[in-house]
XYZ file of N, CA, C and O in Angstrom:
496
model
N 1.111 -9.142 180.444
C -0.225 -9.027 179.896
C -1.181 -8.685 181.024
O -1.128 -9.293 182.090
N -2.022 -7.726 180.795
C -3.022 -7.352 181.782
C -4.264 -8.218 181.562
O -5.017 -8.022 180.619
N -4.461 -9.178 182.444
C -5.567 -10.127 182.288
C -6.924 -9.447 182.391
O -7.895 -9.899 181.795
N -7.010 -8.339 183.123
C -8.278 -7.615 183.242
C -8.698 -7.021 181.900
O -9.885 -7.018 181.568
N -7.734 -6.540 181.126
C -8.046 -6.014 179.797
C -8.523 -7.150 178.892
O -9.505 -7.010 178.169
N -7.833 -8.292 178.943
C -8.213 -9.454 178.133
C -9.661 -9.850 178.393
O -10.413 -10.160 177.469
N -10.071 -9.816 179.652
C -11.429 -10.224 180.021
C -12.492 -9.274 179.486
O -13.653 -9.647 179.372
N -12.132 -8.037 179.143
C -13.112 -7.077 178.619
C -13.354 -7.254 177.130
O -14.293 -6.680 176.590
N -12.510 -8.048 176.453
C -12.654 -8.228 175.007
C -13.784 -9.199 174.685
O -14.030 -10.157 175.424
N -14.440 -8.955 173.565
C -15.441 -9.908 173.092
C -14.734 -11.141 172.546
O -13.523 -11.121 172.298
N -15.479 -12.212 172.328
C -14.885 -13.425 171.766
C -14.291 -13.146 170.392
O -13.201 -13.617 170.062
N -14.974 -12.342 169.594
C -14.479 -11.995 168.271
C -13.163 -11.222 168.367
O -12.227 -11.482 167.601
N -13.076 -10.268 169.294
C -11.841 -9.503 169.481
C -10.702 -10.402 169.947
O -9.568 -10.277 169.487
N -11.002 -11.326 170.852
C -9.972 -12.266 171.324
C -9.459 -13.132 170.191
O -8.265 -13.369 170.050
N -10.398 -13.633 169.370
C -10.016 -14.492 168.244
C -9.156 -13.726 167.238
O -8.146 -14.254 166.752
N -9.557 -12.509 166.907
C -8.782 -11.693 165.969
C -7.389 -11.435 166.515
O -6.381 -11.589 165.811
N -7.309 -11.038 167.764
C -6.038 -10.763 168.424
C -5.129 -11.998 168.394
O -3.973 -11.922 167.988
N -5.666 -13.134 168.799
C -4.898 -14.378 168.840
C -4.413 -14.774 167.448
O -3.244 -15.115 167.263
N -5.308 -14.705 166.467
C -4.940 -15.068 165.089
C -3.822 -14.172 164.567
O -2.860 -14.659 163.960
N -3.929 -12.866 164.788
C -2.898 -11.940 164.312
C -1.553 -12.219 164.985
O -0.507 -12.151 164.330
N -1.579 -12.521 166.268
C -0.330 -12.826 166.982
C 0.324 -14.087 166.421
O 1.537 -14.110 166.191
N -0.472 -15.142 166.191
C 0.091 -16.381 165.666
C 0.616 -16.202 164.244
O 1.620 -16.802 163.860
N -0.060 -15.378 163.451
C 0.413 -15.098 162.092
C 1.785 -14.434 162.157
O 2.710 -14.805 161.425
N 1.945 -13.455 163.038
C 3.244 -12.778 163.136
C 4.304 -13.711 163.721
O 5.451 -13.699 163.279
N 3.936 -14.526 164.704
C 4.889 -15.508 165.248
C 5.391 -16.433 164.136
O 6.583 -16.756 164.080
N 4.494 -16.847 163.250
C 4.897 -17.693 162.122
C 5.831 -16.951 161.173
O 6.758 -17.543 160.614
N 5.607 -15.653 160.996
C 6.507 -14.841 160.164
C 7.899 -14.781 160.801
O 8.909 -14.893 160.117
N 7.950 -14.622 162.115
C 9.239 -14.626 162.815
C 9.949 -15.970 162.632
O 11.158 -16.015 162.414
N 9.196 -17.071 162.715
C 9.779 -18.404 162.497
C 10.333 -18.529 161.077
O 11.451 -18.975 160.871
N 9.497 -18.147 160.112
C 9.863 -18.268 158.699
C 11.148 -17.502 158.382
O 11.965 -17.942 157.583
N 11.341 -16.369 159.037
C 12.515 -15.536 158.783
C 13.691 -15.858 159.696
O 14.690 -15.143 159.704
N 13.568 -16.942 160.477
C 14.684 -17.402 161.291
C 14.924 -16.624 162.574
O 15.997 -16.739 163.167
N 13.942 -15.853 163.029
C 14.117 -15.054 164.246
C 13.538 -15.729 165.483
O 13.980 -15.469 166.590
N 12.536 -16.562 165.318
C 11.868 -17.202 166.449
C 12.665 -18.438 166.850
O 12.711 -19.417 166.127
N 13.297 -18.385 168.001
C 14.111 -19.507 168.477
C 13.277 -20.430 169.362
O 13.441 -21.641 169.348
N 12.371 -19.863 170.135
C 11.529 -20.667 171.004
C 10.625 -19.780 171.823
O 10.747 -18.558 171.825
N 9.720 -20.401 172.526
C 8.814 -19.643 173.370
C 7.716 -20.533 173.904
O 7.554 -21.674 173.457
N 7.007 -19.997 174.840
C 5.941 -20.773 175.461
C 4.957 -19.818 176.124
O 5.351 -18.844 176.767
N 3.677 -20.080 175.948
C 2.653 -19.320 176.671
C 2.579 -19.864 178.098
O 2.947 -21.017 178.351
N 2.131 -19.032 178.994
C 1.953 -19.448 180.379
C 0.480 -19.407 180.740
O -0.279 -18.599 180.202
N 0.059 -20.277 181.650
C -1.302 -20.218 182.146
C -1.495 -18.918 182.907
O -0.538 -18.225 183.238
N -2.726 -18.590 183.217
C -3.049 -17.339 183.900
C -2.391 -17.208 185.260
O -1.972 -18.188 185.880
N -2.316 -15.975 185.715
C -1.643 -15.660 186.977
C -2.270 -16.367 188.172
O -1.592 -16.624 189.175
N -3.540 -16.722 188.092
C -4.179 -17.419 189.211
C -3.580 -18.802 189.451
O -3.731 -19.366 190.528
N -2.898 -19.354 188.441
C -2.283 -20.674 188.574
C -0.833 -20.598 189.044
O -0.109 -21.578 188.982
N -0.422 -19.436 189.514
C 0.957 -19.217 189.924
C 1.225 -19.747 191.322
O 0.382 -19.667 192.205
N 2.408 -20.286 191.510
C 2.951 -20.607 192.826
C 4.266 -19.860 192.935
O 5.110 -19.956 192.051
N 4.430 -19.084 193.986
C 5.621 -18.262 194.159
C 6.489 -18.848 195.261
O 5.993 -19.142 196.352
N 7.778 -19.037 194.975
C 8.746 -19.511 195.961
C 9.683 -18.367 196.320
O 10.143 -17.649 195.436
N 9.945 -18.212 197.600
C 10.874 -17.198 198.084
C 11.677 -17.770 199.233
O 11.217 -18.653 199.956
N 12.867 -17.214 199.421
C 13.685 -17.551 200.575
C 13.324 -16.553 201.662
O 13.428 -15.342 201.480
N 12.851 -17.047 202.806
C 12.412 -16.162 203.883
C 12.761 -16.783 205.228
O 12.422 -17.939 205.486
N 13.437 -16.027 206.055
C 13.795 -16.475 207.405
C 14.521 -17.814 207.397
O 14.234 -18.695 208.212
N 15.431 -17.987 206.450
C 16.251 -19.186 206.402
C 15.582 -20.414 205.827
O 16.095 -21.530 205.951
N 14.411 -20.261 205.195
C 13.743 -21.414 204.592
C 12.931 -20.973 203.382
O 12.714 -19.780 203.156
N 12.454 -21.944 202.630
C 11.638 -21.675 201.450
C 10.212 -21.372 201.891
O 9.624 -22.094 202.684
N 9.674 -20.312 201.348
C 8.273 -19.943 201.565
C 7.539 -20.181 200.253
O 7.966 -19.701 199.201
N 6.440 -20.930 200.299
C 5.649 -21.232 199.113
C 4.287 -20.572 199.269
O 3.597 -20.783 200.264
N 3.909 -19.769 198.259
C 2.654 -19.036 198.306
C 1.865 -19.295 197.038
O 2.429 -19.277 195.946
N 0.568 -19.535 197.172
C -0.295 -19.661 195.997
C -0.534 -18.277 195.418
O -0.725 -17.311 196.152
N -0.545 -18.218 194.096
C -0.849 -16.966 193.420
C 0.389 -16.140 193.152
O 1.448 -16.374 193.711
N 0.205 -15.147 192.291
C 1.340 -14.307 191.914
C 1.666 -13.300 193.005
O 0.828 -12.989 193.845
N 2.872 -12.822 192.977
C 3.248 -11.707 193.825
C 3.782 -10.639 192.897
O 4.890 -10.719 192.408
N 2.947 -9.686 192.609
C 3.356 -8.603 191.721
C 2.672 -7.330 192.178
O 1.544 -7.363 192.647
N 3.363 -6.245 192.050
C 2.809 -4.957 192.449
C 2.297 -4.214 191.222
O 2.298 -3.001 191.186
N 1.871 -4.957 190.229
C 1.394 -4.376 188.981
C 0.215 -5.193 188.480
O 0.029 -6.340 188.885
N -0.582 -4.607 187.618
C -1.703 -5.336 187.027
C -1.231 -6.280 185.939
O -1.917 -7.210 185.574
N -0.037 -6.021 185.386
C 0.490 -6.873 184.326
C 1.111 -8.130 184.909
O 1.736 -8.095 185.954
N 0.903 -9.229 184.221
C 1.485 -10.509 184.602
C 2.209 -11.062 183.387
O 1.872 -10.746 182.258
N 3.173 -11.920 183.617
C 3.893 -12.531 182.504
C 2.964 -13.518 181.803
O 2.433 -14.433 182.422
N 2.761 -13.304 180.516
C 1.879 -14.166 179.739
C 2.621 -15.261 179.008
O 2.038 -16.237 178.573
N 3.926 -15.097 178.880
C 4.727 -16.096 178.190
C 6.110 -15.546 177.918
O 6.436 -14.425 178.291
N 6.904 -16.372 177.267
C 8.249 -15.956 176.889
C 8.447 -16.233 175.407
O 7.826 -17.137 174.849
N 9.275 -15.426 174.798
C 9.628 -15.646 173.405
C 11.132 -15.434 173.294
O 11.657 -14.443 173.799
N 11.798 -16.367 172.671
C 13.233 -16.246 172.459
C 13.446 -15.955 170.984
O 13.037 -16.730 170.124
N 14.064 -14.804 170.722
C 14.301 -14.369 169.353
C 15.788 -14.326 169.050
O 16.594 -14.083 169.944
N 16.110 -14.517 167.806
C 17.475 -14.330 167.315
C 17.496 -12.961 166.647
O 16.809 -12.742 165.653
N 18.246 -12.034 167.240
C 18.349 -10.682 166.693
C 19.815 -10.272 166.700
O 20.595 -10.737 167.537
N 20.182 -9.398 165.788
C 21.574 -8.979 165.693
C 21.988 -8.080 166.848
O 23.143 -8.079 167.245
N 21.038 -7.308 167.386
C 21.323 -6.416 168.505
C 19.988 -5.937 169.088
O 18.918 -6.344 168.627
N 20.066 -5.065 170.082
C 18.854 -4.574 170.745
C 17.938 -3.846 169.759
O 16.718 -4.049 169.775
N 18.500 -3.022 168.899
C 17.660 -2.291 167.942
C 16.919 -3.237 167.008
O 15.759 -3.002 166.669
N 17.570 -4.316 166.608
C 16.920 -5.311 165.758
C 15.772 -5.983 166.517
O 14.672 -6.164 165.979
N 16.002 -6.336 167.780
C 14.947 -6.950 168.599
C 13.769 -5.989 168.760
O 12.610 -6.402 168.687
N 14.064 -4.716 168.967
C 13.000 -3.711 169.094
C 12.195 -3.641 167.795
O 10.958 -3.600 167.820
N 12.877 -3.626 166.665
C 12.166 -3.582 165.379
C 11.270 -4.805 165.195
O 10.129 -4.687 164.739
N 11.785 -5.989 165.555
C 10.989 -7.215 165.401
C 9.750 -7.186 166.294
O 8.640 -7.476 165.842
N 9.930 -6.848 167.551
C 8.797 -6.893 168.483
C 7.838 -5.718 168.316
O 6.663 -5.838 168.641
N 8.321 -4.607 167.788
C 7.424 -3.459 167.616
C 6.346 -3.744 166.579
O 5.319 -3.080 166.549
N 6.550 -4.752 165.752
C 5.554 -5.142 164.753
C 4.577 -6.189 165.290
O 3.630 -6.568 164.604
N 4.798 -6.686 166.520
C 3.946 -7.760 167.048
C 2.553 -7.216 167.350
O 2.399 -6.222 168.059
N 1.515 -7.862 166.815
C 0.143 -7.383 167.004
C -0.289 -7.300 168.471
O -1.198 -6.545 168.803
N 0.341 -8.040 169.348
C -0.068 -8.025 170.760
C 0.047 -6.631 171.364
O -0.697 -6.286 172.279
N 0.944 -5.811 170.854
C 1.115 -4.459 171.388
C -0.097 -3.576 171.103
O -0.317 -2.585 171.791
N -0.884 -3.950 170.117
C -2.063 -3.153 169.768
C -3.261 -3.450 170.652
O -4.328 -2.865 170.461
N -3.111 -4.345 171.628
C -4.227 -4.662 172.518
C -4.686 -3.404 173.235
O -5.856 -3.241 173.536
N -3.767 -2.510 173.517
C -4.125 -1.202 174.054
C -4.570 -1.230 175.499
O -4.605 -2.277 176.146
N -4.859 -0.068 176.007
C -5.352 0.127 177.382
C -4.482 -0.602 178.399
O -4.977 -1.152 179.369
N -3.183 -0.649 178.159
C -2.302 -1.347 179.095
C -2.433 -2.850 179.016
O -2.116 -3.563 179.959
N -2.908 -3.362 177.879
C -3.193 -4.779 177.749
C -1.984 -5.677 177.566
O -1.989 -6.808 178.007
N -0.951 -5.186 176.904
C 0.196 -6.039 176.652
C 1.436 -5.178 176.440
O 1.364 -4.125 175.814
N 2.529 -5.651 176.956
C 3.819 -5.016 176.704
C 4.857 -6.119 176.613
O 4.613 -7.245 177.024
N 5.990 -5.793 176.053
C 7.100 -6.735 175.936
C 8.285 -6.183 176.704
O 8.543 -4.987 176.674
N 8.994 -7.054 177.357
C 10.258 -6.706 177.994
C 11.345 -7.446 177.240
O 11.263 -8.651 177.067
N 12.342 -6.714 176.784
C 13.423 -7.323 176.007
C 14.647 -7.446 176.907
O 15.071 -6.466 177.518
N 15.194 -8.645 176.977
C 16.421 -8.890 177.731
C 17.345 -9.766 176.908
O 16.919 -10.782 176.369
N 18.625 -9.392 176.866
C 19.578 -10.287 176.196
C 19.753 -11.565 177.024
O 19.629 -11.535 178.255
N 20.017 -12.653 176.343
C 20.315 -13.906 177.049
C 21.679 -13.765 177.718
O 22.581 -13.117 177.193
N 21.816 -14.350 178.879
C 23.086 -14.311 179.598
C 23.931 -15.511 179.181
O 23.432 -16.636 179.119
N 25.184 -15.272 178.898
C 26.110 -16.350 178.568
C 26.784 -16.791 179.870
O 27.613 -16.078 180.415
N 26.399 -17.952 180.350
C 26.924 -18.466 181.614
C 28.094 -19.423 181.422
O 28.546 -20.048 182.387
N 28.598 -19.544 180.211
C 29.656 -20.510 179.910
C 30.840 -20.371 180.857
O 31.265 -21.351 181.480
N 31.393 -19.169 180.985
C 32.572 -18.957 181.842
C 32.244 -19.237 183.307
O 33.045 -19.844 184.022
N 31.066 -18.839 183.753
C 30.659 -19.074 185.139
C 30.529 -20.567 185.426
O 30.967 -21.055 186.467
N 29.949 -21.309 184.499
C 29.793 -22.760 184.646
C 31.162 -23.435 184.666
O 31.422 -24.308 185.511
N 32.020 -23.048 183.738
C 33.358 -23.643 183.682
C 34.125 -23.384 184.974
O 34.799 -24.287 185.508
N 34.076 -22.175 185.497
C 34.765 -21.844 186.751
C 34.195 -22.663 187.914
O 34.932 -23.171 188.748
N 32.896 -22.819 187.960
C 32.249 -23.603 189.006
C 32.695 -25.070 188.913
O 32.984 -25.718 189.937
N 32.760 -25.602 187.687
C 33.212 -26.995 187.513
C 34.663 -27.157 187.966
O 35.008 -28.156 188.597
N 35.509 -26.172 187.663
C 36.917 -26.225 188.112
C 36.986 -26.233 189.643
O 37.749 -26.997 190.230
N 36.207 -25.408 190.300
C 36.208 -25.359 191.763
C 35.743 -26.693 192.360
O 36.308 -27.185 193.330
N 34.733 -27.293 191.740
C 34.184 -28.539 192.281
C 35.121 -29.728 192.057
O 35.064 -30.693 192.809
N 35.945 -29.654 191.039
C 36.903 -30.742 190.784
C 38.080 -30.671 191.731
O 38.823 -31.635 191.860
N 38.234 -29.534 192.368
C 39.252 -29.428 193.402
C 40.533 -28.930 192.942
O 41.593 -28.894 193.336
């Protein structure tokens, strides 16, 4: 989400945008597609951790080379990538325009085999 675009909206535009997004989120829930999600506070509240020179480096604020920041996460149940695209393409947040909002779709990683192998190694 581009926070600079959000700041240019009037209170009425923000309210309309928010209401439409929550209405669609409820539709996703009702139809069994919304598995979970959470909004995030603004990018100014970010703390970034990195491994640098053999130790942890902690920095206040985001580290991004883009105006867009992660505004939250949504976990959906979809049959495949095309289904996920169809579900999210209807989300009102995309209509914010002017580079205001975009979605990145990623499949969840199944770590079951990796976890099991790690447990076997640790048991000796």
